[in-house]
Amino acid sequence: MCSSWVILAFCCLPQLCADQSLKPQIAAPQLAKNNPTLTTVALEKPFCMFDSSLYPNKSYVIYLYAMKESATAISSQVTNNSSKPLNSTFHQTSGRQLGPYKAALFNVPNCASPPKLADIGDANKVSDVLKQYLFRVGDDVTCLYDPNFLAVCNPPLASDTAYRFKYVLVDSTEGIMKDQTLWSDPIKTRRAQLPLKIDTWPGRRSGGMIVITSILSVLVFLLLAGFLASVSSAVM
């Protein structure tokens, strides 16, 4: 079995790819550097994941749910008793504290004709290729400060916090869930570095040393300015 859904699109036959034990995976380092960041996590889209659940003349979409690993959730279920996917928003879950919320909605990735990874080397195509392969959770700030926002909200994640993610296949014609992945393993965002721990390569000085150096530089400048002023006065 392939270890990554990005590779899945190439190394597995479509009829053999479906595996309900798969979980959302963090993007490979080759495709998303510095991932996770302080407020985002780039995930691989579910290529070939739901092919066995797709039927002709039906319309499908993918829902992405997110939840804090430490959330005091009553339930981690993302559907109701009628198999309808929950529309819980970021605000309704008190900022992910009470359970899963819907972070994204997008079309089912085309397993039969995925974008070419070779195009990543083309500066004109790399953005489009990565957008087709990856989804960045936490990449939208427009809905964060509107308590009445009821659409799909994908606000920045909290730093130094672990999250779990789940993909759900939804029959948009009937409005019901047809398939789903397991919850991902915990994925933790980066921790903000304190100024005293900033790496200032190549000198690798601490944040405190940077401040002291800056102050000394200013003092030296003022002394030189005063000295030059004195010399100018004497000459005059």
XYZ file of N, CA and C in Angstrom:
708
model
N 0.841 -1.188 0.000
C 0.000 0.000 0.000
C 0.879 1.241 0.000
N 0.444 2.276 -0.712
C 1.225 3.493 -0.764
C 1.097 4.233 0.554
N 2.150 4.930 0.936
C 2.177 5.600 2.229
C 1.581 6.987 2.188
N 1.320 7.538 1.021
C 0.839 8.907 0.905
C -0.224 8.982 -0.167
N -1.258 9.788 0.095
C -2.311 9.903 -0.910
C -1.828 10.606 -2.160
N -0.817 11.441 -2.058
C -0.261 12.050 -3.263
C 0.328 10.974 -4.150
N 1.045 10.031 -3.536
C 1.624 8.934 -4.302
C 0.543 7.925 -4.691
N -0.518 7.840 -3.886
C -1.597 6.905 -4.151
C -2.152 7.078 -5.545
N -2.256 8.329 -5.985
C -2.848 8.619 -7.276
C -2.033 8.014 -8.419
N -0.773 7.683 -8.161
C 0.092 7.177 -9.205
C 0.423 5.700 -9.056
N 0.579 5.223 -7.832
C 1.123 3.877 -7.668
C 0.077 2.824 -7.394
N -1.214 3.202 -7.322
C -2.261 2.210 -7.085
C -3.276 2.249 -8.209
N -3.798 1.104 -8.581
C -4.898 1.073 -9.531
C -6.143 1.601 -8.840
N -7.022 2.338 -9.566
C -8.203 2.922 -8.932
C -9.057 1.917 -8.190
N -9.244 0.707 -8.783
C -10.125 -0.262 -8.142
C -9.515 -0.880 -6.890
N -8.194 -0.659 -6.672
C -7.541 -1.240 -5.507
C -7.208 -0.210 -4.447
N -7.486 1.056 -4.749
C -7.025 2.109 -3.858
C -7.913 2.297 -2.636
N -9.209 2.047 -2.778
C -10.118 2.322 -1.672
C -9.731 1.486 -0.457
N -9.533 2.138 0.660
C -9.148 1.465 1.894
C -9.693 2.299 3.032
N -10.741 1.794 3.680
C -11.433 2.588 4.687
C -10.629 2.767 5.970
N -9.433 2.184 6.039
C -8.603 2.395 7.215
C -7.718 3.627 7.050
N -7.741 4.243 5.862
C -6.906 5.411 5.626
C -7.427 6.627 6.396
N -6.507 7.517 6.715
C -6.824 8.734 7.450
C -6.250 9.923 6.690
N -6.760 11.106 6.935
C -6.114 12.292 6.361
C -4.648 12.344 6.778
N -3.807 12.710 5.833
C -2.367 12.729 6.072
C -1.824 14.146 5.891
N -0.838 14.491 6.686
C -0.159 15.769 6.513
C 0.621 15.721 5.208
N 0.698 16.856 4.529
C 1.348 16.905 3.225
C 2.822 16.534 3.317
N 3.311 15.893 2.280
C 4.722 15.515 2.227
C 5.597 16.765 2.229
N 6.756 16.708 2.880
C 7.644 17.881 2.958
C 8.044 18.422 1.594
N 8.092 17.542 0.573
C 8.477 17.991 -0.766
C 7.420 18.921 -1.366
N 6.165 18.801 -0.885
C 5.080 19.591 -1.447
C 4.688 20.773 -0.570
N 4.981 20.710 0.713
C 4.613 21.806 1.623
C 5.707 21.965 2.658
N 6.571 22.926 2.451
C 7.649 23.177 3.404
C 7.107 23.958 4.599
N 7.818 23.848 5.727
C 7.406 24.530 6.965
C 5.956 24.199 7.318
N 5.646 22.940 7.284
C 4.288 22.474 7.548
C 4.310 21.478 8.708
N 3.497 21.698 9.756
C 2.540 22.782 9.954
C 3.238 24.115 10.256
N 2.456 25.202 10.152
C 2.932 26.503 10.584
C 2.320 26.788 11.958
N 2.422 28.031 12.405
C 1.808 28.402 13.684
C 0.293 28.267 13.643
N -0.312 28.526 12.479
C -1.774 28.597 12.408
C -2.393 27.764 11.294
N -1.597 27.002 10.548
C -2.152 26.214 9.449
C -1.556 24.810 9.405
N -2.319 23.916 8.762
C -1.842 22.558 8.492
C -2.231 22.217 7.058
N -1.259 21.855 6.234
C -1.534 21.453 4.858
C -1.741 19.945 4.821
N -2.915 19.524 4.323
C -3.263 18.104 4.235
C -3.312 17.666 2.779
N -3.024 16.384 2.550
C -3.205 15.823 1.220
C -4.688 15.569 0.987
N -5.177 15.922 -0.179
C -6.568 15.643 -0.519
C -6.748 14.128 -0.741
N -7.973 13.627 -0.563
C -8.206 12.171 -0.628
C -8.298 11.619 -2.043
N -7.177 11.601 -2.762
C -7.156 11.017 -4.092
C -7.407 9.513 -4.011
N -8.331 9.014 -4.849
C -8.629 7.580 -4.989
C -9.253 6.982 -3.734
N -9.520 7.797 -2.732
C -9.990 7.266 -1.464
C -11.407 6.724 -1.543
N -12.272 7.414 -2.273
C -13.698 7.069 -2.252
C -14.208 6.518 -3.578
N -13.310 6.076 -4.437
C -13.742 5.655 -5.773
C -14.794 4.554 -5.748
N -14.668 3.613 -4.833
C -15.616 2.505 -4.788
C -16.999 2.941 -4.310
N -17.117 4.148 -3.784
C -18.405 4.646 -3.285
C -19.077 5.610 -4.255
N -18.430 5.860 -5.386
C -18.987 6.790 -6.373
C -19.842 6.047 -7.391
N -21.004 6.589 -7.703
C -21.918 5.972 -8.663
C -22.241 6.956 -9.778
N -22.485 6.438 -10.988
C -22.796 7.328 -12.119
C -24.069 8.141 -11.859
N -24.137 9.285 -12.506
C -25.304 10.165 -12.428
C -25.576 10.669 -11.016
N -24.543 10.669 -10.199
C -24.646 11.221 -8.849
C -23.658 12.366 -8.695
N -23.982 13.277 -7.814
C -23.104 14.409 -7.558
C -22.549 14.292 -6.142
N -21.240 14.435 -6.012
C -20.597 14.249 -4.716
C -19.687 15.435 -4.386
N -19.505 15.646 -3.099
C -18.529 16.630 -2.612
C -17.819 16.032 -1.406
N -16.698 16.632 -1.056
C -15.937 16.222 0.125
C -16.087 17.280 1.199
N -16.437 16.842 2.426
C -16.425 17.723 3.587
C -15.169 17.399 4.398
N -14.524 18.418 4.887
C -13.393 18.234 5.795
C -13.786 18.748 7.170
N -13.690 17.878 8.162
C -13.998 18.263 9.543
C -12.704 18.353 10.345
N -12.690 19.279 11.287
C -11.532 19.466 12.163
C -12.000 19.510 13.607
N -11.138 19.085 14.512
C -11.486 19.079 15.925
C -10.202 19.115 16.750
N -10.235 19.859 17.836
C -9.083 19.859 18.733
C -8.915 18.489 19.365
N -7.686 18.055 19.476
C -7.406 16.778 20.124
C -7.878 16.798 21.577
N -7.795 17.953 22.213
C -8.170 18.074 23.623
C -9.618 18.486 23.818
N -10.407 18.539 22.737
C -11.791 18.996 22.837
C -12.597 18.080 23.749
N -13.430 18.681 24.588
C -14.320 17.899 25.451
C -15.594 17.609 24.676
N -15.443 16.810 23.639
C -16.556 16.549 22.734
C -17.502 15.502 23.301
N -18.789 15.786 23.183
C -19.786 14.780 23.569
C -19.681 13.602 22.614
N -19.420 13.901 21.375
C -19.272 12.851 20.374
C -18.397 13.370 19.247
N -17.637 12.470 18.651
C -16.819 12.860 17.506
C -17.507 12.512 16.195
N -18.777 12.123 16.258
C -19.535 11.812 15.056
C -19.770 13.075 14.235
N -19.778 12.917 12.923
C -19.980 14.065 12.046
C -21.287 13.960 11.263
N -22.157 13.014 11.659
C -23.477 12.880 11.033
C -24.535 12.743 12.117
N -25.790 13.006 11.743
C -26.888 12.785 12.674
C -27.467 11.393 12.451
N -28.579 11.104 13.088
C -29.171 9.761 12.996
C -29.706 9.439 11.609
N -29.839 10.465 10.759
C -30.335 10.258 9.394
C -29.211 10.250 8.366
N -27.970 10.123 8.848
C -26.786 10.087 7.994
C -26.525 11.410 7.283
N -27.137 12.465 7.764
C -26.870 13.781 7.184
C -25.642 14.381 7.857
N -24.725 14.916 7.077
C -23.501 15.481 7.669
C -23.813 16.718 8.495
N -23.116 16.863 9.615
C -23.323 18.020 10.482
C -22.771 19.280 9.822
N -23.470 20.372 10.067
C -23.026 21.661 9.542
C -22.495 22.546 10.661
N -21.960 21.924 11.696
C -21.428 22.680 12.824
C -20.332 23.630 12.350
N -20.421 24.882 12.773
C -19.445 25.882 12.365
C -18.408 26.088 13.460
N -17.385 26.828 13.110
C -16.336 27.178 14.061
C -16.929 27.866 15.288
N -17.842 28.801 15.062
C -18.426 29.552 16.169
C -19.358 28.669 17.008
N -20.107 27.787 16.353
C -21.042 26.935 17.084
C -20.338 25.925 17.976
N -19.100 25.607 17.668
C -18.344 24.661 18.505
C -17.407 25.405 19.453
N -17.678 26.684 19.669
C -16.863 27.506 20.581
C -15.383 27.441 20.215
N -15.133 27.649 18.933
C -13.742 27.635 18.483
C -13.105 26.278 18.569
N -13.850 25.226 18.159
C -13.361 23.837 18.096
C -13.335 23.137 19.449
N -13.792 23.783 20.487
C -13.685 23.211 21.827
C -14.718 22.110 22.076
N -15.913 22.231 21.484
C -17.001 21.325 21.820
C -17.126 20.128 20.896
N -16.367 20.102 19.819
C -16.476 18.983 18.895
C -16.053 19.381 17.498
N -16.293 18.492 16.521
C -15.846 18.755 15.152
C -16.660 19.854 14.478
N -16.003 20.626 13.633
C -16.689 21.633 12.822
C -16.275 21.450 11.369
N -17.140 21.882 10.459
C -16.856 21.740 9.027
C -15.917 22.856 8.601
N -14.701 22.487 8.202
C -13.685 23.476 7.847
C -13.606 23.720 6.354
N -14.118 22.784 5.543
C -13.986 22.963 4.096
C -14.985 22.090 3.353
N -15.220 22.480 2.115
C -16.054 21.726 1.186
C -15.411 21.882 -0.191
N -15.105 20.750 -0.860
C -14.517 20.839 -2.191
C -14.904 19.612 -3.007
N -14.672 19.687 -4.304
C -15.023 18.598 -5.208
C -14.157 17.367 -4.956
N -14.667 16.218 -5.332
C -13.918 14.970 -5.184
C -12.719 15.007 -6.135
N -11.506 14.813 -5.626
C -10.321 14.821 -6.504
C -10.428 13.741 -7.570
N -9.980 14.062 -8.775
C -10.055 13.148 -9.908
C -8.893 12.170 -9.870
N -9.189 10.957 -9.464
C -8.130 9.941 -9.350
C -7.636 9.492 -10.716
N -8.516 9.547 -11.731
C -8.154 9.041 -13.053
C -7.152 9.944 -13.762
N -7.229 11.233 -13.533
C -6.305 12.149 -14.220
C -5.834 13.241 -13.268
N -4.977 12.864 -12.316
C -4.449 13.856 -11.367
C -3.476 14.798 -12.060
N -3.219 15.964 -11.495
C -2.229 16.867 -12.082
C -0.849 16.225 -12.055
N 0.014 16.686 -12.928
C 1.343 16.103 -13.060
C 2.290 16.696 -12.025
N 2.894 15.818 -11.233
C 3.846 16.284 -10.233
C 5.063 16.944 -10.887
N 5.352 16.555 -12.122
C 6.493 17.146 -12.821
C 6.288 18.644 -13.037
N 5.020 19.073 -13.047
C 4.721 20.484 -13.274
C 5.088 21.356 -12.084
N 5.423 20.732 -10.943
C 5.820 21.516 -9.772
C 7.106 22.285 -10.056
N 7.905 21.781 -10.983
C 9.130 22.482 -11.346
C 8.893 23.701 -12.215
N 7.648 23.860 -12.702
C 7.302 25.007 -13.539
C 6.691 26.090 -12.658
N 7.359 27.233 -12.559
C 6.901 28.310 -11.676
C 5.502 28.786 -12.031
N 5.101 28.628 -13.292
C 3.773 29.081 -13.716
C 2.669 28.089 -13.364
N 3.051 26.852 -13.034
C 2.053 25.812 -12.781
C 2.039 25.311 -11.340
N 3.099 25.593 -10.586
C 3.242 24.986 -9.266
C 2.078 25.344 -8.345
N 1.611 26.580 -8.364
C 0.524 26.988 -7.477
C -0.749 26.212 -7.771
N -1.073 26.040 -9.049
C -2.288 25.317 -9.425
C -2.191 23.843 -9.073
N -1.011 23.239 -9.286
C -0.821 21.819 -8.975
C -0.985 21.569 -7.476
N -0.349 22.413 -6.654
C -0.432 22.230 -5.209
C -1.853 22.443 -4.709
N -2.575 23.376 -5.333
C -3.958 23.632 -4.924
C -4.833 22.415 -5.211
N -4.535 21.685 -6.271
C -5.309 20.487 -6.599
C -4.969 19.329 -5.678
N -3.714 19.249 -5.239
C -3.274 18.139 -4.396
C -3.530 18.371 -2.909
N -3.400 19.607 -2.454
C -3.393 19.896 -1.028
C -4.526 20.811 -0.619
N -4.867 20.733 0.668
C -5.783 21.715 1.257
C -5.144 22.226 2.544
N -5.139 23.550 2.699
C -4.518 24.156 3.873
C -5.589 24.545 4.883
N -5.621 23.852 6.001
C -6.565 24.156 7.078
C -6.057 25.384 7.841
N -6.968 26.330 8.110
C -6.591 27.527 8.857
C -6.183 28.688 7.988
N -6.593 28.657 6.718
C -6.088 29.635 5.749
C -7.050 30.786 5.469
N -8.055 30.989 6.335
C -9.054 32.026 6.068
C -9.334 32.822 7.340
N -9.095 34.125 7.297
C -9.330 34.971 8.481
C -10.601 35.793 8.345
N -11.257 35.738 7.178
C -12.397 36.622 6.936
C -13.598 36.307 7.817
N -13.739 35.029 8.211
C -14.930 34.645 8.975
C -14.673 34.597 10.482
N -13.447 34.818 10.885
C -13.065 34.582 12.276
C -13.767 35.522 13.246
N -13.916 36.793 12.870
C -14.428 37.792 13.802
C -15.896 38.133 13.573
N -16.591 37.305 12.798
C -18.021 37.509 12.564
C -18.808 36.405 13.262
N -19.396 36.668 14.438
C -20.105 35.621 15.187
C -21.350 35.113 14.477
N -21.830 35.849 13.483
C -23.035 35.449 12.757
C -22.712 34.725 11.452
N -21.429 34.464 11.212
C -21.016 33.789 9.980
C -21.421 32.321 10.046
N -22.287 31.872 9.125
C -22.815 30.513 9.174
C -22.337 29.642 8.020
N -21.586 30.218 7.090
C -21.062 29.419 5.983
C -19.852 28.623 6.450
N -19.233 27.885 5.525
C -18.055 27.092 5.867
C -16.920 28.041 6.257
N -16.421 27.877 7.463
C -15.397 28.773 7.991
C -14.117 27.984 8.250
N -13.017 28.473 7.711
C -11.720 27.814 7.844
C -10.725 28.784 8.475
N -10.960 29.160 9.742
C -10.127 30.188 10.375
C -8.775 29.643 10.816
N -7.824 30.535 11.121
C -6.500 30.091 11.582
C -6.588 29.184 12.805
N -5.729 28.189 12.860
C -5.655 27.280 13.996
C -4.872 27.937 15.119
N -4.992 27.390 16.313
C -4.227 27.894 17.448
C -2.819 27.310 17.410
N -1.840 28.092 17.801
C -0.464 27.601 17.803
C -0.245 26.594 18.935
N 0.724 25.717 18.744
C 1.096 24.725 19.756
C -0.116 23.907 20.220
N -0.964 23.523 19.265
C -2.192 22.799 19.574
C -2.356 21.625 18.622
N -2.782 20.476 19.160
C -2.973 19.278 18.344
C -4.406 19.202 17.829
N -4.538 18.820 16.560
C -5.846 18.696 15.916
C -5.965 17.339 15.243
N -7.218 16.922 15.048
C -7.520 15.746 14.244
C -8.434 16.176 13.096
N -8.345 15.435 11.968
C -9.109 15.794 10.777
C -9.782 14.548 10.193
N -10.897 14.787 9.491
C -11.637 13.680 8.880
C -12.233 14.148 7.554
N -12.132 13.274 6.523
C -12.781 13.533 5.240
C -14.080 12.738 5.172
N -15.126 13.379 4.635
C -16.434 12.736 4.498
C -16.929 12.911 3.060
N -17.337 11.810 2.443
C -17.919 11.857 1.103
C -19.425 12.060 1.244
N -19.941 13.108 0.608
C -21.356 13.456 0.732
C -22.025 13.397 -0.630
N -23.157 12.693 -0.691
C -24.004 12.697 -1.882
C -24.785 14.003 -1.859
N -24.361 14.956 -2.693
C -24.992 16.271 -2.645
C -26.395 16.264 -3.222
N -26.753 15.202 -3.973
C -28.114 15.089 -4.496
C -29.086 14.756 -3.371
N -28.698 13.788 -2.534
C -29.562 13.368 -1.429
C -29.215 14.066 -0.120
N -28.026 14.695 -0.073
C -27.628 15.390 1.144
C -27.266 14.466 2.282
N -26.743 13.282 1.975
C -26.381 12.324 3.018
C -24.937 11.868 2.828
N -24.360 11.366 3.918
C -23.005 10.851 3.867
C -22.993 9.471 3.205
N -22.019 9.270 2.292
C -21.884 7.973 1.643
C -20.653 7.217 2.118
N -19.656 7.928 2.616
C -18.431 7.274 3.069
C -17.631 8.273 3.905
N -16.656 7.762 4.651
C -15.823 8.645 5.471
C -14.504 7.961 5.809
N -13.497 8.768 6.142
C -12.235 8.230 6.626
C -12.299 8.131 8.144
N -11.273 7.558 8.714
C -11.100 7.629 10.160
C -10.588 9.034 10.503
N -10.627 9.374 11.784
C -9.995 10.621 12.203
C -8.485 10.473 12.053
N -7.839 11.535 11.651
C -6.390 11.499 11.489
C -5.706 11.340 12.842
N -4.440 10.994 12.800
C -3.625 11.059 14.009
C -3.485 12.535 14.404
N -3.201 12.822 15.677
C -3.040 14.217 16.084
C -1.922 14.900 15.290
N -2.212 16.086 14.803
C -1.229 16.901 14.096
C -1.127 18.229 14.841
N 0.062 18.553 15.305
C 0.247 19.718 16.173
C 0.844 20.895 15.412
N 0.246 22.069 15.599
C 0.805 23.281 15.003
C 2.076 23.686 15.740
N 2.845 24.565 15.121
C 4.113 24.972 15.704
C 3.905 25.881 16.911
N 4.906 25.904 17.769
C 4.900 26.792 18.937
C 5.647 28.070 18.594
N 5.074 29.210 19.010
C 5.741 30.490 18.780
C 7.008 30.554 19.616
N 8.102 30.966 19.012
C 9.383 31.052 19.730
C 9.460 32.342 20.539
N 9.992 32.232 21.743
C 10.224 33.412 22.556
C 11.410 34.186 21.984
N 11.427 35.518 22.149
C 12.541 36.316 21.612
C 13.908 35.846 22.086
N 13.975 35.352 23.326
C 15.269 34.918 23.864
C 15.773 33.651 23.202
N 14.882 32.969 22.462
C 15.281 31.719 21.829
C 15.382 31.841 20.316
N 15.315 33.057 19.799
C 15.387 33.246 18.364
C 16.772 32.843 17.858
N 16.791 32.038 16.786
C 18.048 31.621 16.177
C 18.458 32.690 15.176
N 19.575 33.344 15.438
C 20.016 34.442 14.571
C 21.229 34.011 13.768
N 21.109 32.925 13.056
C 22.185 32.416 12.219
C 22.756 33.535 11.362
N 24.128 33.626 11.110
C 25.139 32.642 11.519
C 25.694 32.850 12.914
N 25.421 34.003 13.532
C 25.983 34.238 14.849
C 25.311 33.438 15.937
N 24.008 33.032 15.692
C 23.227 32.274 16.667
C 23.191 32.967 18.019
N 22.979 34.290 17.994
C 22.854 35.030 19.239
C 21.414 34.977 19.723
N 21.207 35.131 21.020
C 19.871 35.115 21.590
C 19.173 36.425 21.297
N 17.844 36.465 21.548
C 17.087 37.684 21.348
C 17.585 38.797 22.247
N 18.001 38.444 23.492
C 18.527 39.445 24.414
C 19.799 40.077 23.895
N 20.666 39.253 23.295
C 21.908 39.772 22.744
C 21.641 40.718 21.585
N 20.594 40.405 20.800
C 20.250 41.282 19.682
C 19.854 42.657 20.193
N 19.031 42.683 21.266
C 18.584 43.953 21.839
C 19.778 44.741 22.371
N 20.669 44.070 23.131
C 21.840 44.737 23.701
C 22.736 45.296 22.593
N 22.937 44.493 21.544
C 23.774 44.936 20.427
C 23.181 46.165 19.757
N 21.851 46.169 19.595
C 21.187 47.303 18.964
C 21.368 48.573 19.796
N 21.200 48.442 21.128
C 21.344 49.600 22.018
C 22.771 50.149 21.958
N 23.748 49.234 22.013
C 25.147 49.662 21.958
C 25.460 50.352 20.636
N 24.880 49.847 19.555
C 25.110 50.459 18.246
C 24.587 51.883 18.214
N 23.385 52.092 18.795
C 22.802 53.432 18.837
C 23.675 54.368 19.681
N 24.172 53.864 20.839
C 25.008 54.692 21.709
C 26.307 55.093 21.002
N 26.909 54.131 20.306
C 28.136 54.437 19.573
C 27.872 55.513 18.523
N 26.731 55.386 17.832
C 26.379 56.378 16.812
C 26.228 57.766 17.433
N 25.543 57.835 18.603
C 25.338 59.124 19.259
C 26.678 59.728 19.707
N 27.585 58.873 20.237
C 28.903 59.364 20.654
C 29.689 59.917 19.475
N 29.634 59.189 18.350
C 30.331 59.660 17.160
C 29.747 60.966 16.657
N 28.401 61.050 16.696
C 27.746 62.277 16.245
C 28.146 63.450 17.134
N 28.215 63.217 18.465
C 28.611 64.271 19.394
C 30.051 64.695 19.172
N 30.924 63.690 18.923
C 32.339 63.988 18.692
C 32.519 64.833 17.436
N 31.800 64.440 16.362
C 31.901 65.201 15.117
C 31.370 66.614 15.285
N 30.315 66.750 16.083
C 29.758 68.079 16.326
C 30.762 68.959 17.066
N 31.481 68.365 18.050
C 32.485 69.100 18.814
C 33.627 69.547 17.926
N 34.089 68.629 17.059
C 35.170 68.951 16.149
C 34.771 70.091 15.212
N 33.550 70.020 14.729
C 33.050 71.061 13.808
C 33.005 72.402 14.514
N 32.573 72.414 15.779
C 32.499 73.665 16.542
C 33.893 74.248 16.749
N 34.856 73.381 17.054
C 36.230 73.850 17.280
C 36.812 74.463 15.998
N 36.556 73.818 14.867
C 37.064 74.321 13.606
C 36.461 75.683 13.256
N 35.153 75.801 13.490
C 34.461 77.063 13.217
C 35.034 78.198 14.084
